[in-house]
Structures are given as C-alpha cells and as structure tokens.
C-alpha cells in the first residue's frame, strides 16, 4: 500500500507514474504469483500538494507475456503523446487512495465504488472477524470425524467451559477447505481435551517456545460465518452453526445473532467480491480484509 511504502522510504512522496505489469513480466518466471510493478516518485513535503498530486498509471496485467506487455505499453505512450485516450491509462489523485483502508494503489476503482468505502461503516465496526486455532501440527491434532468415532466427539457445546465438562477428546473443527458456499466443509475434529492441554503444551524443547497458537478462544463454539483464508477463486462464506472450534485458515466473523443470515448472504454477494478485489487482489482473504469491507 501507499502508506506502508511511504513509511519504508521515510519521507513524503508523490507518485508520478506507475507501470502495473502484473504476472508473466519475465520469460523465465511463469504463473500468477509473481506480480511486478515499476514506479517513479518525487519527493513532496507539502501535504496539500502531495494529496492533490495526480499520477499516471499504465495497467498491463491482462497482456499474456513480456513481449505483449512491452508492445502494449509503447502503443499507450504513442496514444498519450498524440493526445488520444487509451483504456489502459488511468489518472488518479493521490489523496483518493485513502478512501480504502490501508491506502492500496487501486487506481482503477470507479468513483461509485470509492464512494461506498467512504460512506458506509466498516464491517469490523459491527462484527468481529477473528483468526482461530493454529495447531502447528494438524497431522497430530486433527482427525476426520469418522476416524474419531461419534461417541468420542463433543457435539453441541456452546463454550469452552461446556466442552471441558463433557470429558471428550475430540470436538468439531472448521478448517477452511475447498470452495463451498453457504454450508459444509465440516469433516474434521480437533483434540481439545482438557481445554486443549496437549495443544497448549506443544513446545519446542530446545527453545521453550510454544509451537501452537490457540487464538480468540472466547469465540470458540459460537455461531457465526466462516471462510477459507486461502482460495484459488472467489470468497466463499459458510454458516458455522455453533459447536465448532475454528481454524487459523478457516477464519470466522461473529455478527449479532439476529443478523447472522444477513451477513452470510451479503458476504457471498458479487458486490463484496468486487470490493475484495480492490482490498486483496491476491488469493488470501485475511481477517483485516474482511473487517475493512
């Protein structure tokens, strides 16, 4: 984001030009994970001038390879020098980046969508997106529910106190998983016997450091909506019907009970996906991204 970059450079900057090359910028690097951008800054200490500075952005992310990107960039330059508009060229006022939390360089956002970010309250002000349990060794601490056996699983617990009172070893676990909307991905159970004693004491004997991270335990077993943090496609949100511990990769949000289904429907909407494409243009949907919606 602009904010992080400015902090790293340790002085105030204005963006002159950015060439958003995107993936496949180098012949020797294939795939979508390596994305490239080139940019030109100028030092600008006057905050008003800096906020009103308008940068020029070239969007080349859809060109199939490095040679096509070079040709398309040169074509855009010819159009600009001739006074003609070009669809891959954007002009964007620097102060408008602040409309989206974290000030990402979403220079291609429409004015209408930017207004949505500026006008409406953030989801994080209404509900609580949270990361869950990181066991640090799923092979050791997780099982499919049919491996554990139904009589050894503590179903229907409302909080960690009730879970501990059952004396059970295994409890339903929201792990994330593949693309599935509305409901499902409920195959796993986790060893949370004696309030997760074995996981909490999973320690490196040499350093004394705990491998696992039992985070946000007050939210365990509550009803909410959950999503897979890492996805190869769009966000997919599912109901977490209560009685589940949730995972660090199966993040969850806990809206007021009477708005639970509303949140489920809204977060699965096309509009939310469009907004997320600006906040997180990668395959990761972190709790901070959801809170910023």
mmCIF file of C-alpha atoms in Angstrom:
data_model
loop_
_atom_site.group_PDB
_atom_site.id
_atom_site.type_symbol
_atom_site.label_atom_id
_atom_site.label_comp_id
_atom_site.label_asym_id
_atom_site.label_seq_id
_atom_site.Cartn_x
_atom_site.Cartn_y
_atom_site.Cartn_z
ATOM 1 C CA UNK A 1 0.000 0.000 0.000
ATOM 2 C CA UNK A 2 0.994 3.620 -0.349
ATOM 3 C CA UNK A 3 1.061 4.108 3.449
ATOM 4 C CA UNK A 4 3.486 1.228 4.048
ATOM 5 C CA UNK A 5 5.729 2.249 1.171
ATOM 6 C CA UNK A 6 5.883 5.839 2.372
ATOM 7 C CA UNK A 7 6.792 4.647 5.888
ATOM 8 C CA UNK A 8 9.525 2.407 4.466
ATOM 9 C CA UNK A 9 11.050 5.220 2.412
ATOM 10 C CA UNK A 10 10.996 7.508 5.479
ATOM 11 C CA UNK A 11 9.964 10.644 3.615
ATOM 12 C CA UNK A 12 6.885 12.088 1.968
ATOM 13 C CA UNK A 13 6.450 11.111 -1.670
ATOM 14 C CA UNK A 14 4.132 11.797 -4.573
ATOM 15 C CA UNK A 15 3.516 9.207 -7.271
ATOM 16 C CA UNK A 16 4.437 10.431 -10.737
ATOM 17 C CA UNK A 17 3.999 7.263 -12.806
ATOM 18 C CA UNK A 18 3.350 3.576 -12.193
ATOM 19 C CA UNK A 19 3.615 0.762 -14.707
ATOM 20 C CA UNK A 20 1.475 -2.095 -13.397
ATOM 21 C CA UNK A 21 2.994 -5.006 -15.291
ATOM 22 C CA UNK A 22 1.374 -7.809 -13.292
ATOM 23 C CA UNK A 23 2.177 -11.522 -13.807
ATOM 24 C CA UNK A 24 4.320 -13.052 -16.554
ATOM 25 C CA UNK A 25 6.538 -9.985 -16.795
ATOM 26 C CA UNK A 26 9.665 -12.129 -17.213
ATOM 27 C CA UNK A 27 10.074 -15.006 -19.640
ATOM 28 C CA UNK A 28 11.830 -17.153 -17.043
ATOM 29 C CA UNK A 29 9.055 -16.729 -14.426
ATOM 30 C CA UNK A 30 5.702 -18.338 -15.204
ATOM 31 C CA UNK A 31 2.452 -18.462 -13.255
ATOM 32 C CA UNK A 32 0.362 -15.861 -11.486
ATOM 33 C CA UNK A 33 2.140 -15.482 -8.144
ATOM 34 C CA UNK A 34 4.968 -13.126 -9.194
ATOM 35 C CA UNK A 35 3.423 -9.736 -9.912
ATOM 36 C CA UNK A 36 5.539 -6.766 -10.957
ATOM 37 C CA UNK A 37 5.119 -3.011 -10.793
ATOM 38 C CA UNK A 38 7.521 -0.197 -11.719
ATOM 39 C CA UNK A 39 7.061 3.334 -10.445
ATOM 40 C CA UNK A 40 8.543 6.835 -10.376
ATOM 41 C CA UNK A 41 8.243 9.032 -7.276
ATOM 42 C CA UNK A 42 9.109 12.589 -6.460
ATOM 43 C CA UNK A 43 9.801 13.959 -3.024
ATOM 44 C CA UNK A 44 6.941 16.219 -1.952
ATOM 45 C CA UNK A 45 6.886 17.590 1.605
ATOM 46 C CA UNK A 46 3.856 19.885 1.188
ATOM 47 C CA UNK A 47 0.901 17.695 2.318
ATOM 48 C CA UNK A 48 -1.688 19.608 0.303
ATOM 49 C CA UNK A 49 0.328 19.392 -2.908
ATOM 50 C CA UNK A 50 1.026 15.716 -2.203
ATOM 51 C CA UNK A 51 -2.645 14.857 -1.624
ATOM 52 C CA UNK A 52 -3.687 16.608 -4.828
ATOM 53 C CA UNK A 53 -0.910 15.148 -6.973
ATOM 54 C CA UNK A 54 -2.285 13.158 -9.903
ATOM 55 C CA UNK A 55 -0.290 10.155 -11.063
ATOM 56 C CA UNK A 56 -0.375 8.360 -14.400
ATOM 57 C CA UNK A 57 -0.901 4.584 -14.250
ATOM 58 C CA UNK A 58 -0.466 2.011 -17.014
ATOM 59 C CA UNK A 59 -2.419 -1.227 -16.466
ATOM 60 C CA UNK A 60 -0.785 -4.126 -18.315
ATOM 61 C CA UNK A 61 -1.953 -7.033 -16.157
ATOM 62 C CA UNK A 62 -4.007 -8.707 -18.886
ATOM 63 C CA UNK A 63 -1.278 -8.940 -21.521
ATOM 64 C CA UNK A 64 -0.197 -12.601 -21.889
ATOM 65 C CA UNK A 65 3.613 -12.271 -21.835
ATOM 66 C CA UNK A 66 6.507 -9.843 -21.505
ATOM 67 C CA UNK A 67 6.702 -9.054 -25.222
ATOM 68 C CA UNK A 68 2.980 -8.301 -25.421
ATOM 69 C CA UNK A 69 3.275 -6.061 -22.380
ATOM 70 C CA UNK A 70 6.149 -4.123 -23.986
ATOM 71 C CA UNK A 71 4.219 -3.596 -27.237
ATOM 72 C CA UNK A 72 1.048 -2.525 -25.427
ATOM 73 C CA UNK A 73 2.968 -0.063 -23.250
ATOM 74 C CA UNK A 74 4.622 1.517 -26.290
ATOM 75 C CA UNK A 75 1.236 1.744 -28.017
ATOM 76 C CA UNK A 76 -0.203 3.560 -24.971
ATOM 77 C CA UNK A 77 2.718 6.013 -24.996
ATOM 78 C CA UNK A 78 2.113 6.800 -28.670
ATOM 79 C CA UNK A 79 -1.554 7.500 -27.922
ATOM 80 C CA UNK A 80 -0.704 9.773 -24.997
ATOM 81 C CA UNK A 81 1.824 11.779 -26.991
ATOM 82 C CA UNK A 82 -0.750 12.203 -29.746
ATOM 83 C CA UNK A 83 -3.314 13.492 -27.237
ATOM 84 C CA UNK A 84 -5.519 10.399 -27.510
ATOM 85 C CA UNK A 85 -7.071 8.491 -24.608
ATOM 86 C CA UNK A 86 -6.054 4.888 -24.026
ATOM 87 C CA UNK A 87 -8.094 2.352 -21.995
ATOM 88 C CA UNK A 88 -5.059 1.054 -20.082
ATOM 89 C CA UNK A 89 -4.032 4.548 -18.899
ATOM 90 C CA UNK A 90 -5.505 5.926 -15.663
ATOM 91 C CA UNK A 91 -5.107 9.281 -13.937
ATOM 92 C CA UNK A 92 -5.647 9.140 -10.199
ATOM 93 C CA UNK A 93 -5.468 11.729 -7.444
ATOM 94 C CA UNK A 94 -3.184 10.521 -4.661
ATOM 95 C CA UNK A 95 -5.420 11.635 -1.788
ATOM 96 C CA UNK A 96 -8.224 9.404 -3.086
ATOM 97 C CA UNK A 97 -6.236 6.291 -2.151
ATOM 98 C CA UNK A 98 -7.160 6.988 1.479
ATOM 99 C CA UNK A 99 -10.795 6.050 0.788
ATOM 100 C CA UNK A 100 -9.890 2.364 1.149
ATOM 101 C CA UNK A 101 -8.344 1.181 4.444
ATOM 102 C CA UNK A 102 -4.580 0.730 4.103
ATOM 103 C CA UNK A 103 -4.467 3.031 1.054
ATOM 104 C CA UNK A 104 -3.855 0.310 -1.572
ATOM 105 C CA UNK A 105 -2.995 1.536 -5.063
ATOM 106 C CA UNK A 106 -6.371 0.733 -6.609
ATOM 107 C CA UNK A 107 -6.107 3.423 -9.255
ATOM 108 C CA UNK A 108 -8.668 1.603 -11.476
ATOM 109 C CA UNK A 109 -11.549 1.799 -8.939
ATOM 110 C CA UNK A 110 -14.701 3.550 -10.128
ATOM 111 C CA UNK A 111 -15.906 6.708 -8.347
ATOM 112 C CA UNK A 112 -19.081 4.904 -7.270
ATOM 113 C CA UNK A 113 -17.219 2.083 -5.535
ATOM 114 C CA UNK A 114 -14.809 4.540 -3.938
ATOM 115 C CA UNK A 115 -17.833 6.371 -2.516
ATOM 116 C CA UNK A 116 -19.068 3.118 -0.944
ATOM 117 C CA UNK A 117 -15.815 2.794 1.005
ATOM 118 C CA UNK A 118 -16.019 6.414 2.147
ATOM 119 C CA UNK A 119 -19.723 6.470 3.048
ATOM 120 C CA UNK A 120 -20.663 3.240 4.806
ATOM 121 C CA UNK A 121 -19.405 1.851 8.137
ATOM 122 C CA UNK A 122 -16.788 -0.895 8.128
ATOM 123 C CA UNK A 123 -17.796 -4.476 8.838
ATOM 124 C CA UNK A 124 -15.244 -4.562 11.673
ATOM 125 C CA UNK A 125 -17.264 -1.862 13.457
ATOM 126 C CA UNK A 126 -20.337 -4.116 13.523
ATOM 127 C CA UNK A 127 -18.953 -7.644 13.896
ATOM 128 C CA UNK A 128 -15.686 -9.301 14.911
ATOM 129 C CA UNK A 129 -13.634 -11.150 12.250
ATOM 130 C CA UNK A 130 -11.178 -13.433 14.031
ATOM 131 C CA UNK A 131 -8.440 -15.950 13.348
ATOM 132 C CA UNK A 132 -8.760 -19.194 15.234
ATOM 133 C CA UNK A 133 -6.622 -22.073 16.406
ATOM 134 C CA UNK A 134 -3.232 -22.784 14.825
ATOM 135 C CA UNK A 135 -2.287 -26.286 15.998
ATOM 136 C CA UNK A 136 1.179 -26.209 14.303
ATOM 137 C CA UNK A 137 0.755 -29.951 13.588
ATOM 138 C CA UNK A 138 -2.573 -30.868 12.007
ATOM 139 C CA UNK A 139 -1.435 -34.441 11.359
ATOM 140 C CA UNK A 140 -1.081 -34.918 15.092
ATOM 141 C CA UNK A 141 -4.082 -32.998 16.411
ATOM 142 C CA UNK A 142 -6.782 -33.379 13.741
ATOM 143 C CA UNK A 143 -8.867 -36.325 12.609
ATOM 144 C CA UNK A 144 -11.779 -36.842 10.280
ATOM 145 C CA UNK A 145 -14.891 -37.264 12.410
ATOM 146 C CA UNK A 146 -15.362 -40.843 11.173
ATOM 147 C CA UNK A 147 -11.852 -41.699 12.367
ATOM 148 C CA UNK A 148 -12.529 -40.471 15.884
ATOM 149 C CA UNK A 149 -15.962 -42.087 16.185
ATOM 150 C CA UNK A 150 -19.162 -40.316 17.164
ATOM 151 C CA UNK A 151 -19.110 -41.425 20.811
ATOM 152 C CA UNK A 152 -15.738 -39.694 21.349
ATOM 153 C CA UNK A 153 -16.791 -36.325 19.875
ATOM 154 C CA UNK A 154 -18.262 -33.499 21.946
ATOM 155 C CA UNK A 155 -21.130 -32.147 19.862
ATOM 156 C CA UNK A 156 -23.250 -29.081 20.581
ATOM 157 C CA UNK A 157 -21.031 -27.282 23.097
ATOM 158 C CA UNK A 158 -21.699 -23.561 23.470
ATOM 159 C CA UNK A 159 -18.363 -22.530 25.002
ATOM 160 C CA UNK A 160 -15.044 -23.934 26.233
ATOM 161 C CA UNK A 161 -16.437 -24.483 29.718
ATOM 162 C CA UNK A 162 -19.154 -26.812 28.416
ATOM 163 C CA UNK A 163 -16.618 -28.575 26.212
ATOM 164 C CA UNK A 164 -14.337 -29.282 29.142
ATOM 165 C CA UNK A 165 -17.255 -30.607 31.197
ATOM 166 C CA UNK A 166 -18.038 -33.283 28.592
ATOM 167 C CA UNK A 167 -14.715 -35.056 29.203
ATOM 168 C CA UNK A 168 -14.500 -35.695 25.445
ATOM 169 C CA UNK A 169 -11.257 -35.663 23.492
ATOM 170 C CA UNK A 170 -12.474 -34.538 20.044
ATOM 171 C CA UNK A 171 -14.585 -31.541 19.015
ATOM 172 C CA UNK A 172 -15.933 -30.356 15.626
ATOM 173 C CA UNK A 173 -13.468 -28.167 13.760
ATOM 174 C CA UNK A 174 -13.876 -25.587 10.989
ATOM 175 C CA UNK A 175 -10.687 -25.920 8.980
ATOM 176 C CA UNK A 176 -11.414 -23.876 5.876
ATOM 177 C CA UNK A 177 -11.098 -26.219 2.946
ATOM 178 C CA UNK A 178 -12.137 -26.056 -0.681
ATOM 179 C CA UNK A 179 -14.646 -23.788 -2.376
ATOM 180 C CA UNK A 180 -18.077 -24.323 -0.857
ATOM 181 C CA UNK A 181 -20.643 -21.629 -0.159
ATOM 182 C CA UNK A 182 -23.438 -21.404 2.405
ATOM 183 C CA UNK A 183 -22.789 -24.633 4.354
ATOM 184 C CA UNK A 184 -20.357 -27.532 4.610
ATOM 185 C CA UNK A 185 -16.651 -28.371 4.964
ATOM 186 C CA UNK A 186 -17.347 -29.950 8.359
ATOM 187 C CA UNK A 187 -15.236 -33.096 8.090
ATOM 188 C CA UNK A 188 -12.685 -32.518 10.854
ATOM 189 C CA UNK A 189 -12.445 -32.758 14.621
ATOM 190 C CA UNK A 190 -9.643 -31.438 16.829
ATOM 191 C CA UNK A 191 -8.118 -32.709 20.056
ATOM 192 C CA UNK A 192 -9.358 -30.129 22.574
ATOM 193 C CA UNK A 193 -9.402 -32.450 25.587
ATOM 194 C CA UNK A 194 -8.964 -30.643 28.930
ATOM 195 C CA UNK A 195 -9.325 -27.262 27.210
ATOM 196 C CA UNK A 196 -6.679 -28.076 24.624
ATOM 197 C CA UNK A 197 -3.997 -29.054 27.133
ATOM 198 C CA UNK A 198 -1.960 -31.113 24.657
ATOM 199 C CA UNK A 199 -2.032 -28.386 22.004
ATOM 200 C CA UNK A 200 -1.250 -25.634 24.506
ATOM 201 C CA UNK A 201 1.781 -27.610 25.707
ATOM 202 C CA UNK A 202 3.139 -28.363 22.245
ATOM 203 C CA UNK A 203 6.509 -26.758 22.934
ATOM 204 C CA UNK A 204 9.912 -26.734 21.285
ATOM 205 C CA UNK A 205 12.105 -28.484 23.897
ATOM 206 C CA UNK A 206 15.214 -26.601 22.809
ATOM 207 C CA UNK A 207 13.842 -23.063 22.892
ATOM 208 C CA UNK A 208 10.853 -23.425 25.172
ATOM 209 C CA UNK A 209 8.735 -21.647 22.572
ATOM 210 C CA UNK A 210 5.166 -22.832 22.045
ATOM 211 C CA UNK A 211 4.544 -24.051 18.513
ATOM 212 C CA UNK A 212 0.755 -23.704 18.600
ATOM 213 C CA UNK A 213 -1.409 -20.561 18.824
ATOM 214 C CA UNK A 214 -4.812 -21.021 20.476
ATOM 215 C CA UNK A 215 -6.191 -17.628 19.465
ATOM 216 C CA UNK A 216 -9.519 -15.996 20.366
ATOM 217 C CA UNK A 217 -10.692 -18.915 22.480
ATOM 218 C CA UNK A 218 -13.649 -16.859 23.801
ATOM 219 C CA UNK A 219 -15.170 -17.208 20.342
ATOM 220 C CA UNK A 220 -14.825 -20.993 20.126
ATOM 221 C CA UNK A 221 -18.133 -22.876 19.713
ATOM 222 C CA UNK A 222 -20.104 -19.698 18.880
ATOM 223 C CA UNK A 223 -22.407 -19.373 15.864
ATOM 224 C CA UNK A 224 -21.002 -17.273 13.072
ATOM 225 C CA UNK A 225 -19.942 -17.343 9.445
ATOM 226 C CA UNK A 226 -16.636 -18.767 8.262
ATOM 227 C CA UNK A 227 -14.499 -18.601 5.136
ATOM 228 C CA UNK A 228 -11.314 -20.146 3.773
ATOM 229 C CA UNK A 229 -8.430 -17.697 4.121
ATOM 230 C CA UNK A 230 -6.604 -19.081 1.088
ATOM 231 C CA UNK A 231 -8.661 -19.517 -2.069
ATOM 232 C CA UNK A 232 -7.857 -20.073 -5.709
ATOM 233 C CA UNK A 233 -11.038 -18.228 -6.659
ATOM 234 C CA UNK A 234 -13.674 -16.013 -5.102
ATOM 235 C CA UNK A 235 -14.501 -15.679 -1.433
ATOM 236 C CA UNK A 236 -16.870 -18.398 -0.260
ATOM 237 C CA UNK A 237 -18.607 -17.919 3.087
ATOM 238 C CA UNK A 238 -20.390 -20.646 5.054
ATOM 239 C CA UNK A 239 -22.562 -20.839 8.136
ATOM 240 C CA UNK A 240 -20.786 -22.001 11.273
ATOM 241 C CA UNK A 241 -23.809 -23.400 13.123
ATOM 242 C CA UNK A 242 -22.304 -23.425 16.610
ATOM 243 C CA UNK A 243 -20.402 -26.113 18.480
ATOM 244 C CA UNK A 244 -17.247 -25.739 16.372
ATOM 245 C CA UNK A 245 -13.718 -24.591 17.093
ATOM 246 C CA UNK A 246 -12.394 -22.639 14.109
ATOM 247 C CA UNK A 247 -9.011 -22.669 12.437
ATOM 248 C CA UNK A 248 -6.426 -20.027 11.548
ATOM 249 C CA UNK A 249 -7.117 -20.818 7.875
ATOM 250 C CA UNK A 250 -10.873 -21.094 8.467
ATOM 251 C CA UNK A 251 -11.329 -17.582 9.797
ATOM 252 C CA UNK A 252 -14.728 -16.572 11.168
ATOM 253 C CA UNK A 253 -16.780 -13.475 11.840
ATOM 254 C CA UNK A 254 -19.360 -13.216 14.618
ATOM 255 C CA UNK A 255 -22.184 -10.774 13.842
ATOM 256 C CA UNK A 256 -25.136 -10.203 16.162
ATOM 257 C CA UNK A 257 -27.266 -13.354 16.237
ATOM 258 C CA UNK A 258 -30.302 -11.683 14.631
ATOM 259 C CA UNK A 259 -28.165 -10.570 11.654
ATOM 260 C CA UNK A 260 -26.273 -13.827 11.101
ATOM 261 C CA UNK A 261 -28.037 -14.873 7.903
ATOM 262 C CA UNK A 262 -27.865 -11.324 6.549
ATOM 263 C CA UNK A 263 -24.085 -11.387 6.924
ATOM 264 C CA UNK A 264 -23.937 -14.780 5.236
ATOM 265 C CA UNK A 265 -25.877 -13.504 2.240
ATOM 266 C CA UNK A 266 -24.040 -10.194 1.954
ATOM 267 C CA UNK A 267 -20.553 -11.720 2.202
ATOM 268 C CA UNK A 268 -21.420 -14.198 -0.564
ATOM 269 C CA UNK A 269 -22.620 -11.428 -2.886
ATOM 270 C CA UNK A 270 -20.962 -10.294 -6.114
ATOM 271 C CA UNK A 271 -20.599 -6.777 -4.734
ATOM 272 C CA UNK A 272 -18.484 -7.994 -1.817
ATOM 273 C CA UNK A 273 -16.253 -9.929 -4.214
ATOM 274 C CA UNK A 274 -15.795 -6.793 -6.308
ATOM 275 C CA UNK A 275 -14.811 -4.792 -3.235
ATOM 276 C CA UNK A 276 -12.422 -7.536 -2.086
ATOM 277 C CA UNK A 277 -10.687 -7.438 -5.452
ATOM 278 C CA UNK A 278 -9.597 -3.913 -4.523
ATOM 279 C CA UNK A 279 -8.678 -4.673 -0.907
ATOM 280 C CA UNK A 280 -6.947 -8.008 -1.547
ATOM 281 C CA UNK A 281 -6.049 -8.704 -5.191
ATOM 282 C CA UNK A 282 -4.296 -11.943 -4.149
ATOM 283 C CA UNK A 283 -5.529 -15.419 -3.173
ATOM 284 C CA UNK A 284 -5.578 -14.558 0.549
ATOM 285 C CA UNK A 285 -8.607 -13.233 2.423
ATOM 286 C CA UNK A 286 -7.289 -12.143 5.805
ATOM 287 C CA UNK A 287 -9.429 -11.036 8.756
ATOM 288 C CA UNK A 288 -8.226 -7.471 8.174
ATOM 289 C CA UNK A 289 -9.562 -7.544 4.604
ATOM 290 C CA UNK A 290 -12.994 -8.681 5.791
ATOM 291 C CA UNK A 291 -13.028 -6.104 8.608
ATOM 292 C CA UNK A 292 -12.303 -3.361 6.055
ATOM 293 C CA UNK A 293 -15.345 -4.125 3.916
#
